[in-house]
Short mmCIF file of N, CA, C and O in Angstrom, two decimals:
data_model
loop_
_atom_site.label_atom_id
_atom_site.label_comp_id
_atom_site.label_asym_id
_atom_site.label_seq_id
_atom_site.Cartn_x
_atom_site.Cartn_y
_atom_site.Cartn_z
N MET A 1 68.01 102.94 155.44
CA MET A 1 66.91 103.13 154.52
C MET A 1 66.80 104.60 154.12
O MET A 1 66.54 104.90 152.96
N ARG A 2 67.01 105.52 155.07
CA ARG A 2 66.93 106.95 154.76
C ARG A 2 68.03 107.35 153.77
O ARG A 2 67.79 108.17 152.89
N ILE A 3 69.18 106.76 153.94
CA ILE A 3 70.29 107.08 153.04
C ILE A 3 69.95 106.63 151.62
O ILE A 3 70.20 107.34 150.65
N PHE A 4 69.36 105.46 151.50
CA PHE A 4 68.96 104.94 150.19
C PHE A 4 67.96 105.87 149.53
O PHE A 4 68.09 106.20 148.35
N ILE A 5 66.96 106.30 150.27
CA ILE A 5 65.94 107.20 149.73
C ILE A 5 66.57 108.53 149.33
O ILE A 5 66.25 109.09 148.27
N TYR A 6 67.49 109.04 150.16
CA TYR A 6 68.17 110.29 149.85
C TYR A 6 68.94 110.17 148.52
O TYR A 6 68.82 111.03 147.65
N PHE A 7 69.72 109.11 148.37
CA PHE A 7 70.48 108.90 147.14
C PHE A 7 69.56 108.71 145.93
O PHE A 7 69.86 109.16 144.84
N LEU A 8 68.44 108.05 146.13
CA LEU A 8 67.48 107.86 145.05
C LEU A 8 66.91 109.20 144.58
O LEU A 8 66.81 109.47 143.38
N ILE A 9 66.58 110.08 145.52
CA ILE A 9 66.05 111.41 145.18
C ILE A 9 67.12 112.23 144.45
O ILE A 9 66.83 112.88 143.44
N VAL A 10 68.35 112.19 144.93
CA VAL A 10 69.45 112.93 144.29
C VAL A 10 69.67 112.40 142.88
O VAL A 10 69.82 113.16 141.92
N PHE A 11 69.66 111.07 142.71
CA PHE A 11 69.86 110.46 141.40
C PHE A 11 68.77 110.89 140.43
O PHE A 11 69.05 111.26 139.29
N ILE A 12 67.54 110.86 140.84
CA ILE A 12 66.42 111.25 139.98
C ILE A 12 66.53 112.72 139.60
O ILE A 12 66.31 113.10 138.45
N THR A 13 66.87 113.57 140.55
CA THR A 13 66.99 115.00 140.29
C THR A 13 68.11 115.27 139.28
O THR A 13 67.92 116.03 138.32
N VAL A 14 69.25 114.65 139.47
CA VAL A 14 70.38 114.84 138.56
C VAL A 14 70.02 114.31 137.17
O VAL A 14 70.32 114.94 136.17
N SER A 15 69.37 113.17 137.10
CA SER A 15 68.99 112.58 135.81
C SER A 15 68.04 113.50 135.05
O SER A 15 68.18 113.69 133.84
N CYS A 16 67.09 114.07 135.74
CA CYS A 16 66.14 114.97 135.09
C CYS A 16 66.84 116.23 134.58
O CYS A 16 66.55 116.71 133.49
N LYS A 17 67.76 116.77 135.37
CA LYS A 17 68.49 117.96 134.94
C LYS A 17 69.34 117.65 133.71
O LYS A 17 69.40 118.45 132.78
N GLN A 18 70.01 116.47 133.70
CA GLN A 18 70.82 116.09 132.55
C GLN A 18 69.96 115.94 131.30
O GLN A 18 70.34 116.37 130.22
N LYS A 19 68.77 115.37 131.44
CA LYS A 19 67.88 115.21 130.30
C LYS A 19 67.46 116.58 129.76
O LYS A 19 67.44 116.80 128.56
N GLU A 20 67.18 117.54 130.66
CA GLU A 20 66.82 118.89 130.24
C GLU A 20 67.97 119.54 129.48
O GLU A 20 67.76 120.19 128.45
N LEU A 21 69.21 119.36 129.98
CA LEU A 21 70.37 119.95 129.31
C LEU A 21 70.56 119.33 127.93
O LEU A 21 70.85 120.02 126.96
N ASN A 22 70.40 118.01 127.81
CA ASN A 22 70.55 117.34 126.52
C ASN A 22 69.49 117.81 125.53
O ASN A 22 69.78 118.05 124.36
N GLU A 23 68.25 117.96 125.98
CA GLU A 23 67.19 118.43 125.10
C GLU A 23 67.45 119.86 124.65
O GLU A 23 67.19 120.23 123.51
N GLU A 24 68.01 120.68 125.55
CA GLU A 24 68.32 122.06 125.20
C GLU A 24 69.42 122.11 124.15
O GLU A 24 69.36 122.88 123.20
N LYS A 25 70.43 121.25 124.28
CA LYS A 25 71.51 121.21 123.30
C LYS A 25 70.98 120.82 121.93
O LYS A 25 71.35 121.39 120.92
N VAL A 26 70.10 119.82 121.88
CA VAL A 26 69.54 119.38 120.62
C VAL A 26 68.71 120.48 119.98
O VAL A 26 68.79 120.72 118.78
N SER A 27 67.93 121.19 120.77
CA SER A 27 67.07 122.23 120.20
C SER A 27 67.87 123.43 119.73
O SER A 27 67.42 124.18 118.88
N ASN A 28 69.09 123.63 120.27
CA ASN A 28 69.92 124.76 119.86
C ASN A 28 70.71 124.49 118.59
O ASN A 28 71.24 125.41 117.98
N LYS A 29 70.82 123.24 118.16
CA LYS A 29 71.57 122.92 116.95
C LYS A 29 70.79 123.41 115.74
O LYS A 29 69.59 123.27 115.65
N LYS A 30 71.55 123.97 114.79
CA LYS A 30 70.93 124.44 113.57
C LYS A 30 70.75 123.26 112.63
O LYS A 30 71.60 122.41 112.50
N SER A 31 69.65 123.26 111.95
CA SER A 31 69.37 122.20 110.99
C SER A 31 69.99 122.57 109.64
O SER A 31 69.76 123.65 109.12
N VAL A 32 70.81 121.65 109.12
CA VAL A 32 71.44 121.86 107.84
C VAL A 32 71.00 120.75 106.91
O VAL A 32 71.11 119.58 107.23
N SER A 33 70.45 121.12 105.79
CA SER A 33 70.03 120.10 104.83
C SER A 33 70.86 120.28 103.56
O SER A 33 71.10 121.38 103.11
N ILE A 34 71.31 119.16 103.03
CA ILE A 34 72.08 119.15 101.81
C ILE A 34 71.17 118.71 100.68
O ILE A 34 70.56 117.65 100.74
N ILE A 35 71.10 119.52 99.65
CA ILE A 35 70.26 119.20 98.51
C ILE A 35 71.08 118.40 97.51
O ILE A 35 72.18 118.82 97.12
N SER A 36 70.57 117.26 97.12
CA SER A 36 71.25 116.43 96.13
C SER A 36 71.25 117.13 94.78
O SER A 36 70.38 117.94 94.48
N SER A 37 72.25 116.79 93.99
CA SER A 37 72.41 117.42 92.69
C SER A 37 72.45 116.34 91.61
O SER A 37 72.89 115.22 91.85
N ASN A 38 72.01 116.69 90.40
CA ASN A 38 72.15 115.81 89.26
C ASN A 38 73.49 116.01 88.56
O ASN A 38 73.73 115.47 87.50
N GLY A 39 74.33 116.82 89.18
CA GLY A 39 75.68 117.00 88.63
C GLY A 39 76.47 115.71 88.79
O GLY A 39 76.19 114.88 89.64
N ASN A 40 77.48 115.56 87.96
CA ASN A 40 78.28 114.34 87.98
C ASN A 40 79.75 114.71 87.83
O ASN A 40 80.16 115.18 86.77
N LEU A 41 80.52 114.49 88.88
CA LEU A 41 81.96 114.74 88.78
C LEU A 41 82.65 113.52 88.21
O LEU A 41 82.40 112.39 88.64
N GLU A 42 83.49 113.75 87.23
CA GLU A 42 84.31 112.69 86.68
C GLU A 42 85.76 113.00 87.03
O GLU A 42 86.23 114.12 86.79
N CYS A 43 86.45 112.02 87.59
CA CYS A 43 87.85 112.19 87.98
C CYS A 43 88.72 111.53 86.91
O CYS A 43 88.45 110.41 86.47
N SER A 44 89.77 112.25 86.50
CA SER A 44 90.64 111.72 85.46
C SER A 44 91.41 110.48 85.93
O SER A 44 91.76 109.63 85.12
N GLU A 45 91.69 110.37 87.22
CA GLU A 45 92.35 109.19 87.78
C GLU A 45 92.03 109.08 89.27
O GLU A 45 91.95 110.09 89.96
N LEU A 46 91.83 107.87 89.72
CA LEU A 46 91.55 107.66 91.15
C LEU A 46 92.77 107.17 91.91
O LEU A 46 92.84 107.30 93.13
N VAL A 47 93.75 106.59 91.19
CA VAL A 47 94.96 106.07 91.82
C VAL A 47 96.18 106.67 91.11
O VAL A 47 96.25 106.66 89.88
N PHE A 48 97.11 107.18 91.92
CA PHE A 48 98.37 107.71 91.39
C PHE A 48 99.51 106.94 92.01
O PHE A 48 99.57 106.81 93.24
N ASN A 49 100.41 106.44 91.18
CA ASN A 49 101.59 105.74 91.67
C ASN A 49 102.78 106.68 91.57
O ASN A 49 103.24 106.99 90.47
N ALA A 50 103.29 107.12 92.72
CA ALA A 50 104.40 108.07 92.75
C ALA A 50 105.75 107.40 92.55
O ALA A 50 106.75 108.07 92.33
N GLY A 51 105.80 106.08 92.65
CA GLY A 51 107.06 105.35 92.46
C GLY A 51 107.95 105.44 93.69
O GLY A 51 107.48 105.61 94.82
N LYS A 52 109.26 105.35 93.46
CA LYS A 52 110.23 105.39 94.56
C LYS A 52 110.52 106.85 94.90
O LYS A 52 110.84 107.65 94.02
N ILE A 53 110.42 107.16 96.19
CA ILE A 53 110.61 108.52 96.68
C ILE A 53 111.65 108.48 97.80
O ILE A 53 111.57 107.65 98.70
N LYS A 54 112.61 109.39 97.74
CA LYS A 54 113.61 109.48 98.81
C LYS A 54 112.95 110.04 100.06
O LYS A 54 112.16 111.00 99.99
N LYS A 55 113.25 109.42 101.20
CA LYS A 55 112.66 109.86 102.48
C LYS A 55 112.92 111.36 102.67
O LYS A 55 114.02 111.84 102.49
N GLY A 56 111.87 112.09 103.03
CA GLY A 56 111.98 113.53 103.24
C GLY A 56 111.55 114.35 102.04
O GLY A 56 111.31 115.55 102.16
N THR A 57 111.44 113.72 100.87
CA THR A 57 111.00 114.43 99.67
C THR A 57 109.48 114.43 99.63
O THR A 57 108.85 113.37 99.69
N PRO A 58 108.86 115.61 99.55
CA PRO A 58 107.39 115.64 99.50
C PRO A 58 106.86 115.07 98.19
O PRO A 58 107.49 115.21 97.14
N ILE A 59 105.72 114.43 98.29
CA ILE A 59 105.03 113.91 97.11
C ILE A 59 103.89 114.86 96.80
O ILE A 59 103.06 115.14 97.67
N LYS A 60 103.83 115.35 95.57
CA LYS A 60 102.74 116.25 95.16
C LYS A 60 102.04 115.64 93.96
O LYS A 60 102.69 115.15 93.03
N HIS A 61 100.73 115.68 94.02
CA HIS A 61 99.94 115.22 92.87
C HIS A 61 98.61 115.97 92.85
O HIS A 61 98.03 116.26 93.89
N THR A 62 98.14 116.24 91.64
CA THR A 62 96.87 116.94 91.46
C THR A 62 95.86 115.99 90.83
O THR A 62 96.12 115.40 89.78
N PHE A 63 94.70 115.84 91.50
CA PHE A 63 93.58 115.08 90.97
C PHE A 63 92.62 116.07 90.32
O PHE A 63 92.22 117.05 90.95
N ASN A 64 92.27 115.81 89.07
CA ASN A 64 91.40 116.73 88.32
C ASN A 64 90.01 116.14 88.16
O ASN A 64 89.84 114.95 87.88
N PHE A 65 89.01 116.99 88.35
CA PHE A 65 87.60 116.61 88.22
C PHE A 65 86.92 117.53 87.21
O PHE A 65 87.27 118.70 87.10
N LYS A 66 85.90 116.98 86.54
CA LYS A 66 85.05 117.79 85.66
C LYS A 66 83.61 117.44 85.95
O LYS A 66 83.25 116.27 86.08
N ASN A 67 82.77 118.47 86.05
CA ASN A 67 81.33 118.26 86.24
C ASN A 67 80.70 118.06 84.87
O ASN A 67 80.54 119.01 84.10
N THR A 68 80.33 116.81 84.56
CA THR A 68 79.73 116.51 83.26
C THR A 68 78.20 116.51 83.34
O THR A 68 77.53 116.20 82.36
N GLY A 69 77.66 116.85 84.51
CA GLY A 69 76.21 116.86 84.70
C GLY A 69 75.59 118.19 84.32
O GLY A 69 76.23 119.07 83.74
N THR A 70 74.31 118.32 84.70
CA THR A 70 73.54 119.50 84.32
C THR A 70 73.32 120.47 85.48
O THR A 70 72.71 121.52 85.29
N GLU A 71 73.80 120.12 86.67
CA GLU A 71 73.63 120.97 87.85
C GLU A 71 74.98 121.11 88.57
O GLU A 71 75.84 120.24 88.44
N PRO A 72 75.15 122.18 89.35
CA PRO A 72 76.38 122.32 90.12
C PRO A 72 76.55 121.19 91.14
O PRO A 72 75.58 120.63 91.63
N VAL A 73 77.80 120.86 91.41
CA VAL A 73 78.14 119.86 92.43
C VAL A 73 78.96 120.57 93.50
O VAL A 73 79.85 121.36 93.19
N ILE A 74 78.66 120.25 94.75
CA ILE A 74 79.40 120.83 95.88
C ILE A 74 80.22 119.72 96.53
O ILE A 74 79.70 118.65 96.84
N ILE A 75 81.51 120.00 96.73
CA ILE A 75 82.35 119.08 97.51
C ILE A 75 82.08 119.41 98.97
O ILE A 75 82.38 120.50 99.44
N LEU A 76 81.48 118.46 99.66
CA LEU A 76 81.05 118.68 101.03
C LEU A 76 82.15 118.42 102.06
O LEU A 76 82.21 119.08 103.09
N GLU A 77 82.99 117.44 101.76
CA GLU A 77 83.99 117.04 102.74
C GLU A 77 85.16 116.36 102.05
O GLU A 77 84.98 115.64 101.07
N LYS A 78 86.37 116.60 102.58
CA LYS A 78 87.58 115.94 102.10
C LYS A 78 88.30 115.40 103.33
O LYS A 78 88.63 116.16 104.23
N THR A 79 88.51 114.08 103.36
CA THR A 79 89.14 113.45 104.52
C THR A 79 90.41 112.75 104.08
O THR A 79 90.38 111.94 103.15
N MET A 80 91.52 113.04 104.75
CA MET A 80 92.79 112.42 104.44
C MET A 80 93.05 111.27 105.41
O MET A 80 92.63 111.32 106.57
N SER A 81 93.77 110.25 104.95
CA SER A 81 94.01 109.07 105.78
C SER A 81 95.06 109.30 106.86
O SER A 81 95.12 108.55 107.82
N CYS A 82 95.88 110.33 106.71
CA CYS A 82 96.89 110.60 107.74
C CYS A 82 97.17 112.09 107.82
O CYS A 82 96.85 112.84 106.90
N ASN A 83 97.79 112.49 108.92
CA ASN A 83 98.11 113.90 109.12
C ASN A 83 99.26 114.36 108.22
O ASN A 83 99.54 115.55 108.14
N CYS A 84 99.92 113.43 107.56
CA CYS A 84 101.05 113.77 106.69
C CYS A 84 100.57 114.33 105.35
O CYS A 84 101.37 114.78 104.55
N THR A 85 99.27 114.28 105.09
CA THR A 85 98.73 114.70 103.80
C THR A 85 98.01 116.05 103.93
O THR A 85 97.15 116.21 104.78
N ASN A 86 98.40 116.99 103.08
CA ASN A 86 97.72 118.28 102.99
C ASN A 86 96.98 118.33 101.67
O ASN A 86 97.41 117.74 100.68
N LEU A 87 95.88 119.05 101.67
CA LEU A 87 95.05 119.10 100.47
C LEU A 87 94.60 120.53 100.21
O LEU A 87 94.14 121.22 101.12
N LYS A 88 94.74 120.96 98.96
CA LYS A 88 94.24 122.26 98.52
C LYS A 88 93.29 122.02 97.37
O LYS A 88 93.57 121.24 96.47
N SER A 89 92.15 122.71 97.42
CA SER A 89 91.21 122.56 96.31
C SER A 89 91.05 123.91 95.62
O SER A 89 91.07 124.96 96.25
N SER A 90 90.91 123.85 94.30
CA SER A 90 90.77 125.09 93.54
C SER A 90 89.37 125.67 93.67
O SER A 90 89.19 126.87 93.58
N ASN A 91 88.37 124.79 93.89
CA ASN A 91 86.99 125.26 93.97
C ASN A 91 86.14 124.12 94.53
O ASN A 91 86.25 123.00 94.06
N ASP A 92 85.29 124.40 95.51
CA ASP A 92 84.44 123.37 96.09
C ASP A 92 83.02 123.36 95.51
O ASP A 92 82.24 122.49 95.82
N THR A 93 82.68 124.35 94.70
CA THR A 93 81.40 124.36 93.99
C THR A 93 81.71 124.37 92.50
O THR A 93 82.30 125.33 91.99
N ILE A 94 81.33 123.28 91.83
CA ILE A 94 81.71 123.11 90.44
C ILE A 94 80.45 123.19 89.56
O ILE A 94 79.56 122.35 89.66
N SER A 95 80.39 124.20 88.73
CA SER A 95 79.27 124.39 87.82
C SER A 95 79.32 123.35 86.70
O SER A 95 80.38 122.76 86.45
N PRO A 96 78.20 123.14 85.99
CA PRO A 96 78.21 122.20 84.87
C PRO A 96 79.29 122.55 83.85
O PRO A 96 79.51 123.72 83.54
N GLN A 97 79.98 121.53 83.38
CA GLN A 97 81.05 121.62 82.39
C GLN A 97 82.29 122.38 82.88
O GLN A 97 83.16 122.73 82.08
N GLN A 98 82.37 122.60 84.18
CA GLN A 98 83.55 123.26 84.75
C GLN A 98 84.46 122.22 85.40
O GLN A 98 84.06 121.11 85.70
N ASN A 99 85.72 122.64 85.64
CA ASN A 99 86.73 121.77 86.22
C ASN A 99 87.12 122.25 87.62
O ASN A 99 86.96 123.43 87.94
N THR A 100 87.64 121.34 88.41
CA THR A 100 88.24 121.67 89.69
C THR A 100 89.40 120.72 89.91
O THR A 100 89.50 119.68 89.24
N SER A 101 90.28 121.08 90.82
CA SER A 101 91.42 120.21 91.10
C SER A 101 91.66 120.14 92.60
O SER A 101 91.38 121.09 93.34
N LEU A 102 92.16 119.00 93.03
CA LEU A 102 92.57 118.78 94.41
C LEU A 102 94.05 118.46 94.40
O LEU A 102 94.47 117.44 93.83
N GLU A 103 94.84 119.33 95.00
CA GLU A 103 96.29 119.12 95.03
C GLU A 103 96.67 118.50 96.37
O GLU A 103 96.49 119.12 97.42
N ALA A 104 97.20 117.29 96.31
CA ALA A 104 97.62 116.59 97.52
C ALA A 104 99.13 116.69 97.67
O ALA A 104 99.87 116.55 96.70
N THR A 105 99.57 116.94 98.90
CA THR A 105 101.00 116.95 99.22
C THR A 105 101.21 116.05 100.42
O THR A 105 100.57 116.23 101.46
N ILE A 106 102.10 115.07 100.26
CA ILE A 106 102.40 114.13 101.34
C ILE A 106 103.79 114.42 101.86
O ILE A 106 104.77 114.44 101.10
N ASP A 107 103.90 114.64 103.16
CA ASP A 107 105.18 114.87 103.83
C ASP A 107 105.76 113.51 104.19
O ASP A 107 105.16 112.76 104.96
N THR A 108 106.92 113.17 103.65
CA THR A 108 107.50 111.84 103.86
C THR A 108 108.62 111.81 104.89
O THR A 108 109.24 110.76 105.08
N LYS A 109 108.89 112.91 105.57
CA LYS A 109 110.04 112.93 106.49
C LYS A 109 109.90 111.95 107.65
O LYS A 109 110.89 111.47 108.16
N ASP A 110 108.68 111.64 108.07
CA ASP A 110 108.47 110.69 109.18
C ASP A 110 108.06 109.31 108.70
O ASP A 110 107.67 108.47 109.51
N LYS A 111 108.13 109.06 107.41
CA LYS A 111 107.75 107.76 106.86
C LYS A 111 108.93 106.79 106.94
O LYS A 111 110.08 107.17 106.69
N ASP A 112 108.63 105.54 107.27
CA ASP A 112 109.65 104.49 107.27
C ASP A 112 109.85 103.98 105.85
O ASP A 112 108.92 104.00 105.04
N PRO A 113 111.06 103.49 105.56
CA PRO A 113 111.30 102.91 104.23
C PRO A 113 110.32 101.77 103.95
O PRO A 113 109.94 101.02 104.85
N GLY A 114 109.91 101.68 102.70
CA GLY A 114 108.98 100.63 102.29
C GLY A 114 107.80 101.23 101.55
O GLY A 114 107.74 102.43 101.27
N TYR A 115 106.86 100.35 101.23
CA TYR A 115 105.68 100.77 100.49
C TYR A 115 104.71 101.52 101.40
O TYR A 115 104.57 101.19 102.57
N GLY A 116 104.03 102.50 100.83
CA GLY A 116 103.05 103.26 101.58
C GLY A 116 101.90 103.70 100.69
O GLY A 116 101.98 103.63 99.45
N GLU A 117 100.86 104.15 101.34
CA GLU A 117 99.68 104.62 100.62
C GLU A 117 99.02 105.71 101.44
O GLU A 117 98.92 105.61 102.66
N ALA A 118 98.56 106.74 100.76
CA ALA A 118 97.75 107.78 101.38
C ALA A 118 96.45 107.85 100.60
O ALA A 118 96.45 107.81 99.37
N THR A 119 95.34 107.93 101.33
CA THR A 119 94.05 108.00 100.66
C THR A 119 93.32 109.28 101.03
O THR A 119 93.53 109.84 102.10
N ILE A 120 92.48 109.71 100.12
CA ILE A 120 91.64 110.89 100.31
C ILE A 120 90.23 110.50 99.94
O ILE A 120 89.98 109.98 98.86
N THR A 121 89.30 110.74 100.86
CA THR A 121 87.89 110.48 100.59
C THR A 121 87.22 111.83 100.32
O THR A 121 87.33 112.75 101.13
N VAL A 122 86.55 111.92 99.19
CA VAL A 122 85.86 113.15 98.80
C VAL A 122 84.36 112.85 98.80
O VAL A 122 83.90 111.92 98.15
N LYS A 123 83.61 113.66 99.56
CA LYS A 123 82.16 113.51 99.64
C LYS A 123 81.51 114.67 98.90
O LYS A 123 81.89 115.83 99.11
N THR A 124 80.51 114.36 98.04
CA THR A 124 79.83 115.40 97.26
C THR A 124 78.32 115.25 97.38
O THR A 124 77.81 114.26 97.89
N ASN A 125 77.62 116.26 96.86
CA ASN A 125 76.16 116.17 96.78
C ASN A 125 75.72 115.74 95.38
O ASN A 125 74.54 115.74 95.07
N GLY A 126 76.65 115.36 94.53
CA GLY A 126 76.35 114.97 93.15
C GLY A 126 75.79 113.57 93.05
O GLY A 126 75.50 112.91 94.06
N SER A 127 75.63 113.12 91.82
CA SER A 127 75.05 111.78 91.60
C SER A 127 75.96 110.69 92.17
O SER A 127 75.47 109.66 92.60
N ARG A 128 77.26 110.91 92.18
CA ARG A 128 78.20 110.01 92.86
C ARG A 128 78.58 110.70 94.16
O ARG A 128 79.14 111.79 94.15
N LYS A 129 78.29 110.05 95.26
CA LYS A 129 78.44 110.70 96.57
C LYS A 129 79.87 110.66 97.12
O LYS A 129 80.27 111.53 97.87
N PHE A 130 80.63 109.59 96.79
CA PHE A 130 81.97 109.43 97.36
C PHE A 130 82.98 109.06 96.29
O PHE A 130 82.68 108.32 95.35
N TYR A 131 84.20 109.58 96.47
CA TYR A 131 85.34 109.22 95.64
C TYR A 131 86.46 108.85 96.59
O TYR A 131 86.73 109.58 97.55
N LEU A 132 87.14 107.74 96.32
CA LEU A 132 88.30 107.33 97.09
C LEU A 132 89.52 107.50 96.20
O LEU A 132 89.68 106.78 95.22
N LEU A 133 90.34 108.48 96.54
CA LEU A 133 91.56 108.76 95.78
C LEU A 133 92.74 108.15 96.54
O LEU A 133 92.77 108.16 97.76
N SER A 134 93.71 107.65 95.80
CA SER A 134 94.81 106.95 96.43
C SER A 134 96.14 107.35 95.80
O SER A 134 96.24 107.49 94.57
N ILE A 135 97.16 107.55 96.65
CA ILE A 135 98.52 107.79 96.19
C ILE A 135 99.39 106.69 96.77
O ILE A 135 99.49 106.55 98.00
N ASN A 136 100.01 105.91 95.88
CA ASN A 136 100.89 104.82 96.30
C ASN A 136 102.34 105.27 96.09
O ASN A 136 102.64 105.97 95.12
N PHE A 137 103.21 104.81 96.97
CA PHE A 137 104.62 105.21 96.88
C PHE A 137 105.49 104.19 97.59
O PHE A 137 105.00 103.35 98.35
N GLU A 138 106.80 104.30 97.33
CA GLU A 138 107.78 103.50 98.05
C GLU A 138 108.86 104.44 98.57
O GLU A 138 109.50 105.16 97.79
N ILE A 139 109.06 104.45 99.87
CA ILE A 139 110.08 105.30 100.50
C ILE A 139 111.41 104.55 100.49
O ILE A 139 111.48 103.40 100.92
N VAL A 140 112.44 105.22 99.98
CA VAL A 140 113.79 104.67 99.97
C VAL A 140 114.73 105.64 100.66
O VAL A 140 114.46 106.83 100.73
N ASN A 141 115.82 105.11 101.17
CA ASN A 141 116.83 105.98 101.83
C ASN A 141 117.74 106.65 100.84
O ASN A 141 117.94 106.30 99.76
#
């Protein structure tokens, strides 16, 4: 019985300390708020078909956007579907009537022959929150 009570006291003490640490972590986090924009990015194309590509040949394509809205749009996040895709952006804050581009490069040296697809998800604070960009290809020997 004494052992049970001892373990119960230790468990309660450890639980309380963990709760204090978790509360401290939460209070130390900085609050970041994203302001929505009435800007509107228009993409010239959402899907690019690269056709047949020899294994090892990089695939490069540029997706072009224009802000047709009345406020700046900020690209908040760009997520690629695989580590084989690199992405460069010309500008992540796009003023009204301005353009930006996202240049995607896919490394095909580790790709198996056959059809493939790489996707890029773009998150913005504009009137359209997400864009799904896609590059389709076929790897040949």
